[in-house]
Tab-separated table of C-alpha atoms in Angstrom:
chain	number	residue	atom	x	y	z
A	1	MET	CA	0.131	-0.026	0.060
A	2	GLN	CA	2.905	2.434	1.110
A	3	THR	CA	4.820	1.532	-2.418
A	4	ALA	CA	1.438	2.276	-4.421
A	5	ILE	CA	1.111	5.548	-2.576
A	6	GLN	CA	4.412	6.503	-3.308
A	7	VAL	CA	4.620	5.658	-6.859
A	8	LEU	CA	1.323	7.671	-7.398
A	9	THR	CA	2.797	10.682	-5.636
A	10	ALA	CA	6.005	10.407	-7.402
A	11	PHE	CA	3.881	11.050	-10.699
A	12	LEU	CA	1.757	13.633	-9.046
A	13	GLY	CA	4.762	15.335	-7.766
A	14	SER	CA	6.842	15.248	-11.204
A	15	LEU	CA	3.543	16.550	-13.007
A	16	GLY	CA	3.601	19.488	-10.347
A	17	PHE	CA	7.155	20.364	-11.366
A	18	GLY	CA	6.464	19.870	-15.109
A	19	LEU	CA	3.787	22.638	-14.485
A	20	ILE	CA	6.170	24.748	-12.351
A	21	PHE	CA	8.856	24.507	-15.214
A	22	HIS	CA	6.085	25.534	-17.693
A	23	LEU	CA	6.544	22.462	-19.747
A	24	ARG	CA	4.213	22.110	-22.740
A	25	ASN	CA	1.089	19.957	-22.570
A	26	ARG	CA	2.357	17.540	-25.177
A	27	HIS	CA	5.499	16.747	-23.003
A	28	LEU	CA	3.891	16.902	-19.445
A	29	VAL	CA	2.412	13.449	-19.043
A	30	ALA	CA	5.342	11.522	-20.546
A	31	ALA	CA	7.820	13.817	-18.278
A	32	ALA	CA	5.721	12.640	-15.179
A	33	LEU	CA	5.552	9.080	-16.325
A	34	GLY	CA	9.132	9.564	-16.314
A	35	GLY	CA	9.257	10.277	-12.493
A	36	MET	CA	7.072	7.548	-11.601
A	37	PHE	CA	8.862	5.053	-13.703
A	38	ILE	CA	12.276	6.188	-12.483
A	39	TRP	CA	10.793	5.673	-8.744
A	40	ILE	CA	9.925	2.057	-9.505
A	41	ILE	CA	13.371	1.404	-10.835
A	42	TYR	CA	14.640	3.154	-7.739
A	43	LEU	CA	12.551	0.795	-5.337
A	44	ILE	CA	13.355	-2.221	-7.385
A	45	ALA	CA	17.149	-1.604	-7.223
A	46	VAL	CA	16.913	-0.883	-3.302
A	47	SER	CA	15.019	-3.973	-2.904
A	48	ALA	CA	18.340	-5.732	-4.696
A	49	ILE	CA	21.182	-3.777	-3.519
A	50	ASP	CA	22.056	-2.496	-0.170
A	51	GLY	CA	22.479	1.144	0.516
A	52	ILE	CA	21.524	4.487	-1.013
A	53	PHE	CA	24.226	5.576	-3.287
A	54	PHE	CA	23.916	2.547	-5.991
A	55	PRO	CA	20.137	2.348	-6.447
A	56	THR	CA	20.179	5.830	-6.754
A	57	LEU	CA	22.957	6.064	-9.545
A	58	ILE	CA	21.078	3.200	-11.331
A	59	ALA	CA	17.644	5.196	-11.188
A	60	SER	CA	19.510	8.503	-12.246
A	61	ALA	CA	21.262	6.253	-15.114
A	62	PHE	CA	17.670	5.261	-16.221
A	63	SER	CA	16.365	8.982	-16.067
A	64	ALA	CA	19.021	10.235	-18.473
A	65	LEU	CA	18.215	7.241	-20.731
A	66	TYR	CA	14.824	7.907	-20.630
A	67	ALA	CA	15.282	11.714	-21.350
A	68	GLU	CA	17.586	10.786	-24.360
A	69	ILE	CA	15.163	8.503	-25.866
A	70	MET	CA	12.212	10.757	-25.346
A	71	ALA	CA	14.285	13.634	-26.623
A	72	ARG	CA	14.449	11.662	-29.932
A	73	VAL	CA	10.868	10.953	-30.130
A	74	GLN	CA	9.550	14.166	-29.143
A	75	LYS	CA	12.343	16.361	-30.823
A	76	ALA	CA	12.714	18.317	-27.876
A	77	PRO	CA	15.880	19.110	-25.666
A	78	ALA	CA	16.502	16.346	-23.309
A	79	THR	CA	17.006	18.611	-20.312
A	80	LEU	CA	12.966	18.888	-20.382
A	81	TYR	CA	12.291	14.986	-19.289
A	82	LEU	CA	15.454	14.720	-17.292
A	83	ILE	CA	14.770	17.484	-14.521
A	84	THR	CA	11.265	16.614	-14.339
A	85	ALA	CA	12.042	13.021	-14.103
A	86	VAL	CA	14.582	13.115	-11.497
A	87	VAL	CA	12.773	15.041	-9.108
A	88	PRO	CA	11.628	12.292	-7.095
A	89	LEU	CA	15.123	11.397	-6.461
A	90	ILE	CA	15.807	14.614	-5.140
A	91	PRO	CA	16.555	14.082	-1.215
A	92	GLY	CA	14.167	16.525	0.475
A	93	GLY	CA	13.612	14.186	3.584
A	94	SER	CA	17.033	13.463	4.295
A	95	LEU	CA	18.089	17.295	3.804
A	96	TYR	CA	15.194	18.047	6.342
A	97	HIS	CA	16.331	15.488	9.154
A	98	THR	CA	19.971	16.664	8.405
A	99	MET	CA	19.078	20.178	9.479
A	100	SER	CA	16.708	19.293	12.145
A	101	CYS	CA	19.452	17.259	13.887
A	102	ALA	CA	22.142	19.854	13.749
A	103	VAL	CA	19.197	22.429	15.385
A	104	ARG	CA	18.799	19.673	18.095
A	105	GLY	CA	22.598	19.425	18.493
A	106	GLU	CA	22.472	15.605	17.784
A	107	TRP	CA	25.590	15.276	15.843
A	108	GLU	CA	25.804	11.400	15.586
A	109	GLN	CA	22.341	11.298	13.648
A	110	PHE	CA	22.988	14.597	11.888
A	111	SER	CA	26.393	12.833	10.113
A	112	THR	CA	24.581	9.714	9.144
A	113	TYR	CA	21.660	11.901	7.637
A	114	GLY	CA	24.243	14.378	6.030
A	115	MET	CA	25.980	11.002	4.660
A	116	ASP	CA	22.764	9.856	3.137
A	117	THR	CA	22.152	13.333	1.678
A	118	ILE	CA	25.424	13.490	-0.108
A	119	GLN	CA	25.079	9.847	-1.472
A	120	TYR	CA	21.729	10.720	-3.024
A	121	ALA	CA	23.270	13.806	-4.524
A	122	LEU	CA	26.278	12.283	-5.694
A	123	GLY	CA	24.421	8.999	-7.098
A	124	ILE	CA	21.934	11.674	-9.153
A	125	ALA	CA	24.887	13.451	-10.507
A	126	ILE	CA	27.209	10.363	-11.271
A	127	GLY	CA	24.113	8.150	-12.768
A	128	MET	CA	23.159	10.622	-15.491
A	129	SER	CA	26.941	11.727	-16.400
A	130	LEU	CA	27.932	7.868	-16.856
A	131	VAL	CA	25.082	7.927	-19.332
A	132	TRP	CA	26.128	10.739	-21.352
A	133	ALA	CA	29.815	9.697	-21.131
A	134	VAL	CA	28.833	6.512	-23.095
A	135	TYR	CA	26.142	8.211	-25.162
A	136	ASP	CA	28.943	10.817	-26.373
A	137	MET	CA	31.634	8.042	-27.256
A	138	ALA	CA	28.886	6.166	-29.003
A	139	ASP	CA	28.039	9.077	-30.750
A	140	ARG	CA	31.541	9.850	-32.017
A	141	ILE	CA	32.074	6.177	-32.904
A	142	LEU	CA	28.959	5.828	-35.253
A	143	HIS	CA	29.708	9.592	-36.336
A	144	ARG	CA	33.361	8.397	-37.295
A	145	ASN	CA	32.463	5.318	-38.966
A	146	HIS	CA	29.691	7.293	-41.234
A	147	SER	CA	32.222	10.103	-42.252
A	148	GLU	CA	34.567	7.341	-43.254
A	149	GLN	CA	31.799	5.501	-45.462
A	150	LYS	CA	31.438	8.803	-47.303
B	1	MET	CA	26.859	49.087	-35.449
B	2	ASP	CA	27.900	47.174	-38.391
B	3	THR	CA	25.891	43.799	-39.422
B	4	GLN	CA	28.723	41.574	-38.089
B	5	ASN	CA	28.678	43.051	-34.552
B	6	LYS	CA	24.947	43.186	-34.619
B	7	ILE	CA	24.811	39.551	-35.504
B	8	LEU	CA	27.175	38.834	-32.529
B	9	HIS	CA	25.176	40.878	-30.547
B	10	GLU	CA	21.950	38.763	-31.312
B	11	LEU	CA	23.714	35.541	-30.849
B	12	LEU	CA	24.596	36.779	-27.294
B	13	ASP	CA	21.025	37.678	-26.860
B	14	LEU	CA	19.847	33.983	-27.902
B	15	GLY	CA	22.648	32.799	-25.547
B	16	GLU	CA	21.410	34.594	-22.484
B	17	ALA	CA	18.000	33.736	-22.966
B	18	MET	CA	18.660	30.321	-22.796
B	19	LEU	CA	20.901	30.336	-19.869
B	20	ILE	CA	18.287	32.286	-17.998
B	21	ASN	CA	15.457	30.055	-18.906
B	22	GLY	CA	17.196	27.047	-17.772
B	23	ALA	CA	19.714	25.651	-20.341
B	24	GLU	CA	22.684	23.763	-19.431
B	25	VAL	CA	26.073	25.334	-20.013
B	26	LYS	CA	27.189	22.829	-22.663
B	27	ARG	CA	24.073	23.433	-24.599
B	28	VAL	CA	24.452	27.310	-24.894
B	29	GLU	CA	28.301	26.757	-26.283
B	30	ASP	CA	27.181	24.104	-28.985
B	31	THR	CA	24.274	26.380	-29.881
B	32	LEU	CA	26.526	29.631	-30.068
B	33	ASN	CA	29.327	27.612	-31.893
B	34	ARG	CA	26.810	26.173	-34.633
B	35	MET	CA	24.923	29.631	-34.966
B	36	GLY	CA	28.220	31.361	-35.584
B	37	VAL	CA	29.421	29.151	-38.416
B	38	ALA	CA	25.964	29.191	-40.008
B	39	TYR	CA	26.366	33.028	-39.913
B	40	GLY	CA	29.723	32.908	-41.555
B	41	ALA	CA	32.267	32.677	-38.912
B	42	SER	CA	35.444	30.619	-39.877
B	43	ARG	CA	36.056	30.188	-36.070
B	44	MET	CA	34.056	30.635	-33.005
B	45	ASN	CA	35.461	30.890	-29.561
B	46	VAL	CA	32.713	30.349	-27.066
B	47	PHE	CA	33.218	30.575	-23.253
B	48	VAL	CA	29.928	30.103	-20.970
B	49	ILE	CA	29.584	30.001	-17.586
B	50	THR	CA	26.358	30.694	-15.721
B	51	SER	CA	27.151	34.065	-14.867
B	52	SER	CA	28.578	35.353	-18.122
B	53	VAL	CA	29.217	34.642	-21.768
B	54	VAL	CA	32.370	35.457	-23.959
B	55	VAL	CA	32.187	34.802	-27.645
B	56	THR	CA	35.080	35.788	-30.196
B	57	MET	CA	34.030	35.314	-33.780
B	58	THR	CA	36.330	35.102	-36.393
B	59	LEU	CA	35.241	36.171	-39.575
B	60	ALA	CA	36.107	34.746	-43.289
B	61	ASP	CA	37.789	38.070	-43.804
B	62	GLY	CA	40.056	37.308	-40.900
B	63	ARG	CA	38.547	39.959	-38.764
B	64	GLU	CA	37.732	39.124	-35.166
B	65	LEU	CA	35.010	40.362	-32.899
B	66	THR	CA	34.612	39.876	-29.303
B	67	GLN	CA	31.774	40.442	-27.116
B	68	THR	CA	31.091	39.562	-23.512
B	69	ARG	CA	27.889	39.174	-21.650
B	70	ARG	CA	27.031	39.334	-17.826
B	71	ILE	CA	24.080	37.262	-16.914
B	72	ALA	CA	22.693	39.187	-13.741
B	73	LYS	CA	20.656	36.294	-12.389
B	74	PRO	CA	19.256	33.010	-13.469
B	75	GLY	CA	15.235	33.423	-13.719
B	76	GLY	CA	12.807	30.821	-13.121
B	77	THR	CA	13.365	27.738	-15.189
B	78	ASP	CA	10.968	27.976	-18.270
B	79	PHE	CA	11.128	24.764	-20.499
B	80	ARG	CA	8.488	26.329	-22.757
B	81	LYS	CA	10.766	29.148	-23.705
B	82	LEU	CA	13.719	26.836	-23.756
B	83	GLU	CA	12.186	24.718	-26.247
B	84	GLU	CA	11.443	27.361	-28.530
B	85	LEU	CA	14.314	29.183	-28.541
B	86	ASN	CA	16.238	25.741	-29.164
B	87	ALA	CA	14.064	25.108	-32.138
B	88	LEU	CA	14.683	28.845	-33.321
B	89	SER	CA	18.520	28.185	-33.131
B	90	ARG	CA	18.309	25.035	-35.210
B	91	ARG	CA	15.937	27.067	-37.796
B	92	CYS	CA	18.625	29.561	-37.911
B	93	CYS	CA	21.467	27.174	-38.533
B	94	MET	CA	19.633	25.910	-41.320
B	95	LEU	CA	18.725	29.225	-42.868
B	96	PRO	CA	20.335	31.991	-40.797
B	97	LEU	CA	17.595	34.881	-40.271
B	98	PRO	CA	18.662	38.320	-40.744
B	99	PRO	CA	19.746	39.938	-37.506
B	100	GLU	CA	16.840	42.133	-37.004
B	101	GLU	CA	14.472	39.421	-37.452
B	102	LEU	CA	16.476	37.318	-35.225
B	103	GLN	CA	16.123	40.053	-32.720
B	104	ARG	CA	12.480	40.177	-33.056
B	105	GLU	CA	12.040	36.582	-32.605
B	106	ILE	CA	14.027	36.360	-29.551
B	107	HIS	CA	12.156	39.151	-28.201
B	108	ARG	CA	8.623	37.478	-29.080
B	109	LEU	CA	9.794	34.145	-27.303
B	110	THR	CA	11.364	36.032	-24.235
B	111	GLY	CA	8.727	38.106	-23.861
B	112	ALA	CA	5.697	35.961	-23.982
B	113	ARG	CA	3.823	36.178	-20.768
B	114	THR	CA	4.059	32.877	-18.690
B	115	SER	CA	0.906	31.260	-16.948
B	116	ARG	CA	0.401	32.152	-13.182
B	117	VAL	CA	-2.245	29.383	-12.962
B	118	LYS	CA	0.231	26.494	-13.898
B	119	PHE	CA	2.798	27.686	-11.440
B	120	TYR	CA	0.774	28.270	-8.691
B	121	GLY	CA	-1.316	24.801	-9.576
B	122	GLY	CA	1.989	22.948	-10.128
B	123	SER	CA	3.445	23.987	-7.098
B	124	ILE	CA	0.204	22.884	-4.787
B	125	LEU	CA	0.356	19.456	-6.629
B	126	ALA	CA	3.832	19.113	-5.985
B	127	ALA	CA	4.327	20.161	-2.495
B	128	GLY	CA	1.386	18.140	-1.435
B	129	SER	CA	2.674	15.279	-3.230
B	130	PHE	CA	5.820	15.034	-2.065
B	131	SER	CA	4.340	15.456	1.858
B	132	VAL	CA	2.821	12.226	1.118
B	133	PHE	CA	5.411	10.731	-1.022
B	134	PHE	CA	8.068	11.211	2.109
B	135	GLY	CA	5.557	9.520	4.522
B	136	GLY	CA	2.947	11.991	5.509
B	137	GLY	CA	-0.725	11.587	5.794
B	138	LEU	CA	-3.470	13.311	3.900
B	139	THR	CA	-4.207	16.063	6.233
B	140	ASP	CA	-0.190	16.701	6.171
B	141	GLY	CA	-0.637	16.351	2.297
B	142	ILE	CA	-3.398	18.898	2.099
B	143	ALA	CA	-1.638	21.405	4.571
B	144	ALA	CA	1.383	21.171	2.466
B	145	ALA	CA	-0.554	22.070	-0.645
B	146	LEU	CA	-2.194	25.014	1.297
B	147	PHE	CA	1.131	26.686	2.263
B	148	ALA	CA	2.545	26.052	-1.203
B	149	VAL	CA	0.235	28.846	-1.977
B	150	LEU	CA	2.273	30.996	0.672
B	151	VAL	CA	5.364	29.981	-0.843
B	152	CYS	CA	4.278	31.036	-4.270
B	153	VAL	CA	3.195	34.394	-3.171
B	154	LEU	CA	6.325	35.183	-1.669
B	155	GLN	CA	8.510	33.895	-4.546
B	156	GLU	CA	6.325	36.165	-6.871
B	157	HIS	CA	6.059	39.518	-4.529
B	158	MET	CA	8.880	39.126	-2.482
B	159	SER	CA	11.909	38.125	-5.040
B	160	PRO	CA	11.487	41.253	-6.936
B	161	TYR	CA	12.647	43.353	-3.588
B	162	CYS	CA	15.088	40.845	-2.273
B	163	THR	CA	17.577	40.121	-5.168
B	164	ASN	CA	19.775	38.244	-2.738
B	165	THR	CA	18.975	34.459	-3.033
B	166	VAL	CA	20.613	33.575	0.357
B	167	ILE	CA	18.540	36.252	2.035
B	168	PHE	CA	15.512	35.391	0.194
B	169	ASN	CA	15.643	31.696	0.889
B	170	PHE	CA	16.126	32.533	4.671
B	171	LEU	CA	13.070	34.735	4.801
B	172	CYS	CA	10.852	32.469	2.783
B	173	ALA	CA	11.584	29.653	4.702
B	174	LEU	CA	11.318	31.529	7.949
B	175	LEU	CA	7.989	33.066	7.321
B	176	THR	CA	6.638	29.670	5.508
B	177	GLY	CA	8.087	27.727	8.817
B	178	LEU	CA	6.252	30.250	11.170
B	179	ALA	CA	3.047	29.919	9.502
B	180	ILE	CA	3.117	26.202	9.434
B	181	CYS	CA	4.085	25.884	12.947
B	182	THR	CA	1.458	28.160	14.146
B	183	ALA	CA	-1.352	26.549	12.027
B	184	ALA	CA	-0.090	23.207	13.293
B	185	ASN	CA	-0.438	24.412	17.081
B	186	LEU	CA	-3.680	25.843	16.443
B	187	LEU	CA	-4.951	22.769	14.696
B	188	GLY	CA	-3.686	20.552	17.378
B	189	MET	CA	-5.689	22.456	19.858
B	190	VAL	CA	-8.848	21.010	18.105
B	191	GLN	CA	-7.362	17.672	18.002
B	192	ILE	CA	-6.397	17.594	14.273
B	193	VAL	CA	-2.868	16.100	14.270
B	194	VAL	CA	-0.621	17.746	11.514
B	195	HIS	CA	2.847	16.673	11.790
B	196	ILE	CA	5.134	19.635	11.141
B	197	ASP	CA	8.017	17.805	9.540
B	198	LYS	CA	6.137	16.148	6.888
B	199	VAL	CA	4.509	19.475	5.688
B	200	ILE	CA	7.683	21.408	5.915
B	201	ILE	CA	9.493	18.752	3.509
B	202	GLY	CA	6.682	19.072	1.034
B	203	ASP	CA	7.014	22.774	1.001
B	204	ILE	CA	11.028	22.414	1.024
B	205	MET	CA	10.713	20.378	-2.154
B	206	LEU	CA	9.635	23.822	-3.897
B	207	LEU	CA	12.459	25.986	-2.629
B	208	ILE	CA	15.115	23.240	-2.754
B	209	PRO	CA	17.887	23.824	-5.282
B	210	GLY	CA	18.135	20.151	-5.805
B	211	ILE	CA	18.370	20.565	-9.584
B	212	ALA	CA	20.763	23.460	-9.885
B	213	MET	CA	22.708	21.217	-7.491
B	214	THR	CA	22.511	18.302	-9.587
B	215	ASN	CA	23.427	20.592	-12.609
B	216	ALA	CA	26.546	21.666	-10.671
B	217	VAL	CA	27.583	18.470	-9.761
B	218	ARG	CA	26.974	17.297	-13.535
B	219	ASP	CA	28.916	20.051	-14.736
B	220	VAL	CA	31.909	19.359	-12.938
B	221	LEU	CA	32.149	15.817	-13.511
B	222	LEU	CA	31.533	16.643	-17.447
B	223	GLY	CA	34.434	19.225	-17.661
B	224	ASP	CA	32.768	22.581	-17.033
B	225	THR	CA	34.600	22.645	-13.910
B	226	ILE	CA	34.318	26.689	-13.083
B	227	SER	CA	30.507	27.014	-13.681
B	228	GLY	CA	30.128	23.646	-11.733
B	229	VAL	CA	31.973	24.882	-8.972
B	230	MET	CA	30.398	28.264	-8.687
B	231	ARG	CA	27.082	26.791	-8.873
B	232	LEU	CA	27.524	24.079	-6.433
B	233	THR	CA	28.906	26.975	-3.849
B	234	GLU	CA	25.699	28.902	-4.504
B	235	THR	CA	23.230	26.139	-4.035
B	236	LEU	CA	25.027	24.809	-0.760
B	237	LEU	CA	24.675	28.261	0.505
B	238	TRP	CA	21.234	28.273	-0.429
B	239	ALA	CA	20.522	24.990	0.994
B	240	VAL	CA	22.093	26.094	4.307
B	241	SER	CA	19.901	29.556	4.240
B	242	LEU	CA	16.820	27.500	3.722
B	243	ALA	CA	17.424	25.166	6.307
B	244	CYS	CA	18.592	27.951	8.638
B	245	GLY	CA	14.920	29.608	7.907
B	246	PHE	CA	12.841	26.552	8.547
B	247	MET	CA	14.967	25.652	11.704
B	248	SER	CA	14.771	29.214	13.198
B	249	ALA	CA	11.068	29.078	12.872
B	250	ILE	CA	10.777	25.722	14.576
B	251	TRP	CA	12.776	27.050	17.452
B	252	LEU	CA	10.970	30.388	17.695
B	253	ILE	CA	7.370	28.532	18.008
B	254	GLY	CA	8.103	25.054	18.987
B	255	GLY	CA	7.405	22.023	16.881
């Protein structure tokens, strides 16, 4: 039940951010579905792998992949889809707990939550960068082959 | 201004508009490179960071033109404008428009009014959803959605007078936090339980520079180190000021 609620709210939350970023209607639902899809991947990854960093990395890599595919299909910049889909991964909860521990002076808890927040942030950034690095290399290799054929 | 200078000026206008509406540094550099070549440059030297654009354009006859542009402040992300500007640049690379026409097009696209209904509706939906997403109940979600309106009003009416983002985030978080704590205490008197932490988490999602932070780390990893480190420093400061604001509110009223 909790899972179903999370998946639904991930969709609605991404939809909300799509609206805030003035996404055009024809991209809105597909981008929000991306958010939902990425959260499902995160949940699957988290049940298979311990920790926060690697599941976040995997989910983030999928969001970059999804964004690149949708950008080709819809002929729009990939950022539109990427930013909207990645929103559920943003560690709002652990950031809040980090600072509330700081205010209460619970420094052990503070460092635990702080590390979580950093792992989320790094996981998101590294996941998508990996996809781009591979994508960029593949593009160059394909492009070179293409120009050699000429 | 001769024609070549005018063209370069318009290219900078385009780059600036794209940056302000949420384009990545790499995209702006790529676009300006391609546009310059389309307008007849034999070589383009483009350097973009989030706060500045520098372009030197080498013309076919060997003359070199340089213009720089200071980007004052990243505006709100507007993907509709970004998409249209991007499409305009593609069109221009295929068939360069005369500079006057390019200028008119850029002004038309950036001057379009944005829908407030979408902004408010999106904020309400996002805050409510993320409050529940992070473990809140239905009442928490509704409360977060209601206070999202306050966050929107502050963003719309306070940010023009408070251009320093650190101070703005602090004040915005403080005021929202005070309102949430007061409301939660009042509702507590009539036996309606609202979890302050869940409501605040929902509304934090609207203010948190998570996307800017992600972009910053990404820029560093992809080699745009200067803009990445610059933005990362900014976003860390923003996040801390946000945290201080909410925590001061809780400390003042008691959660």
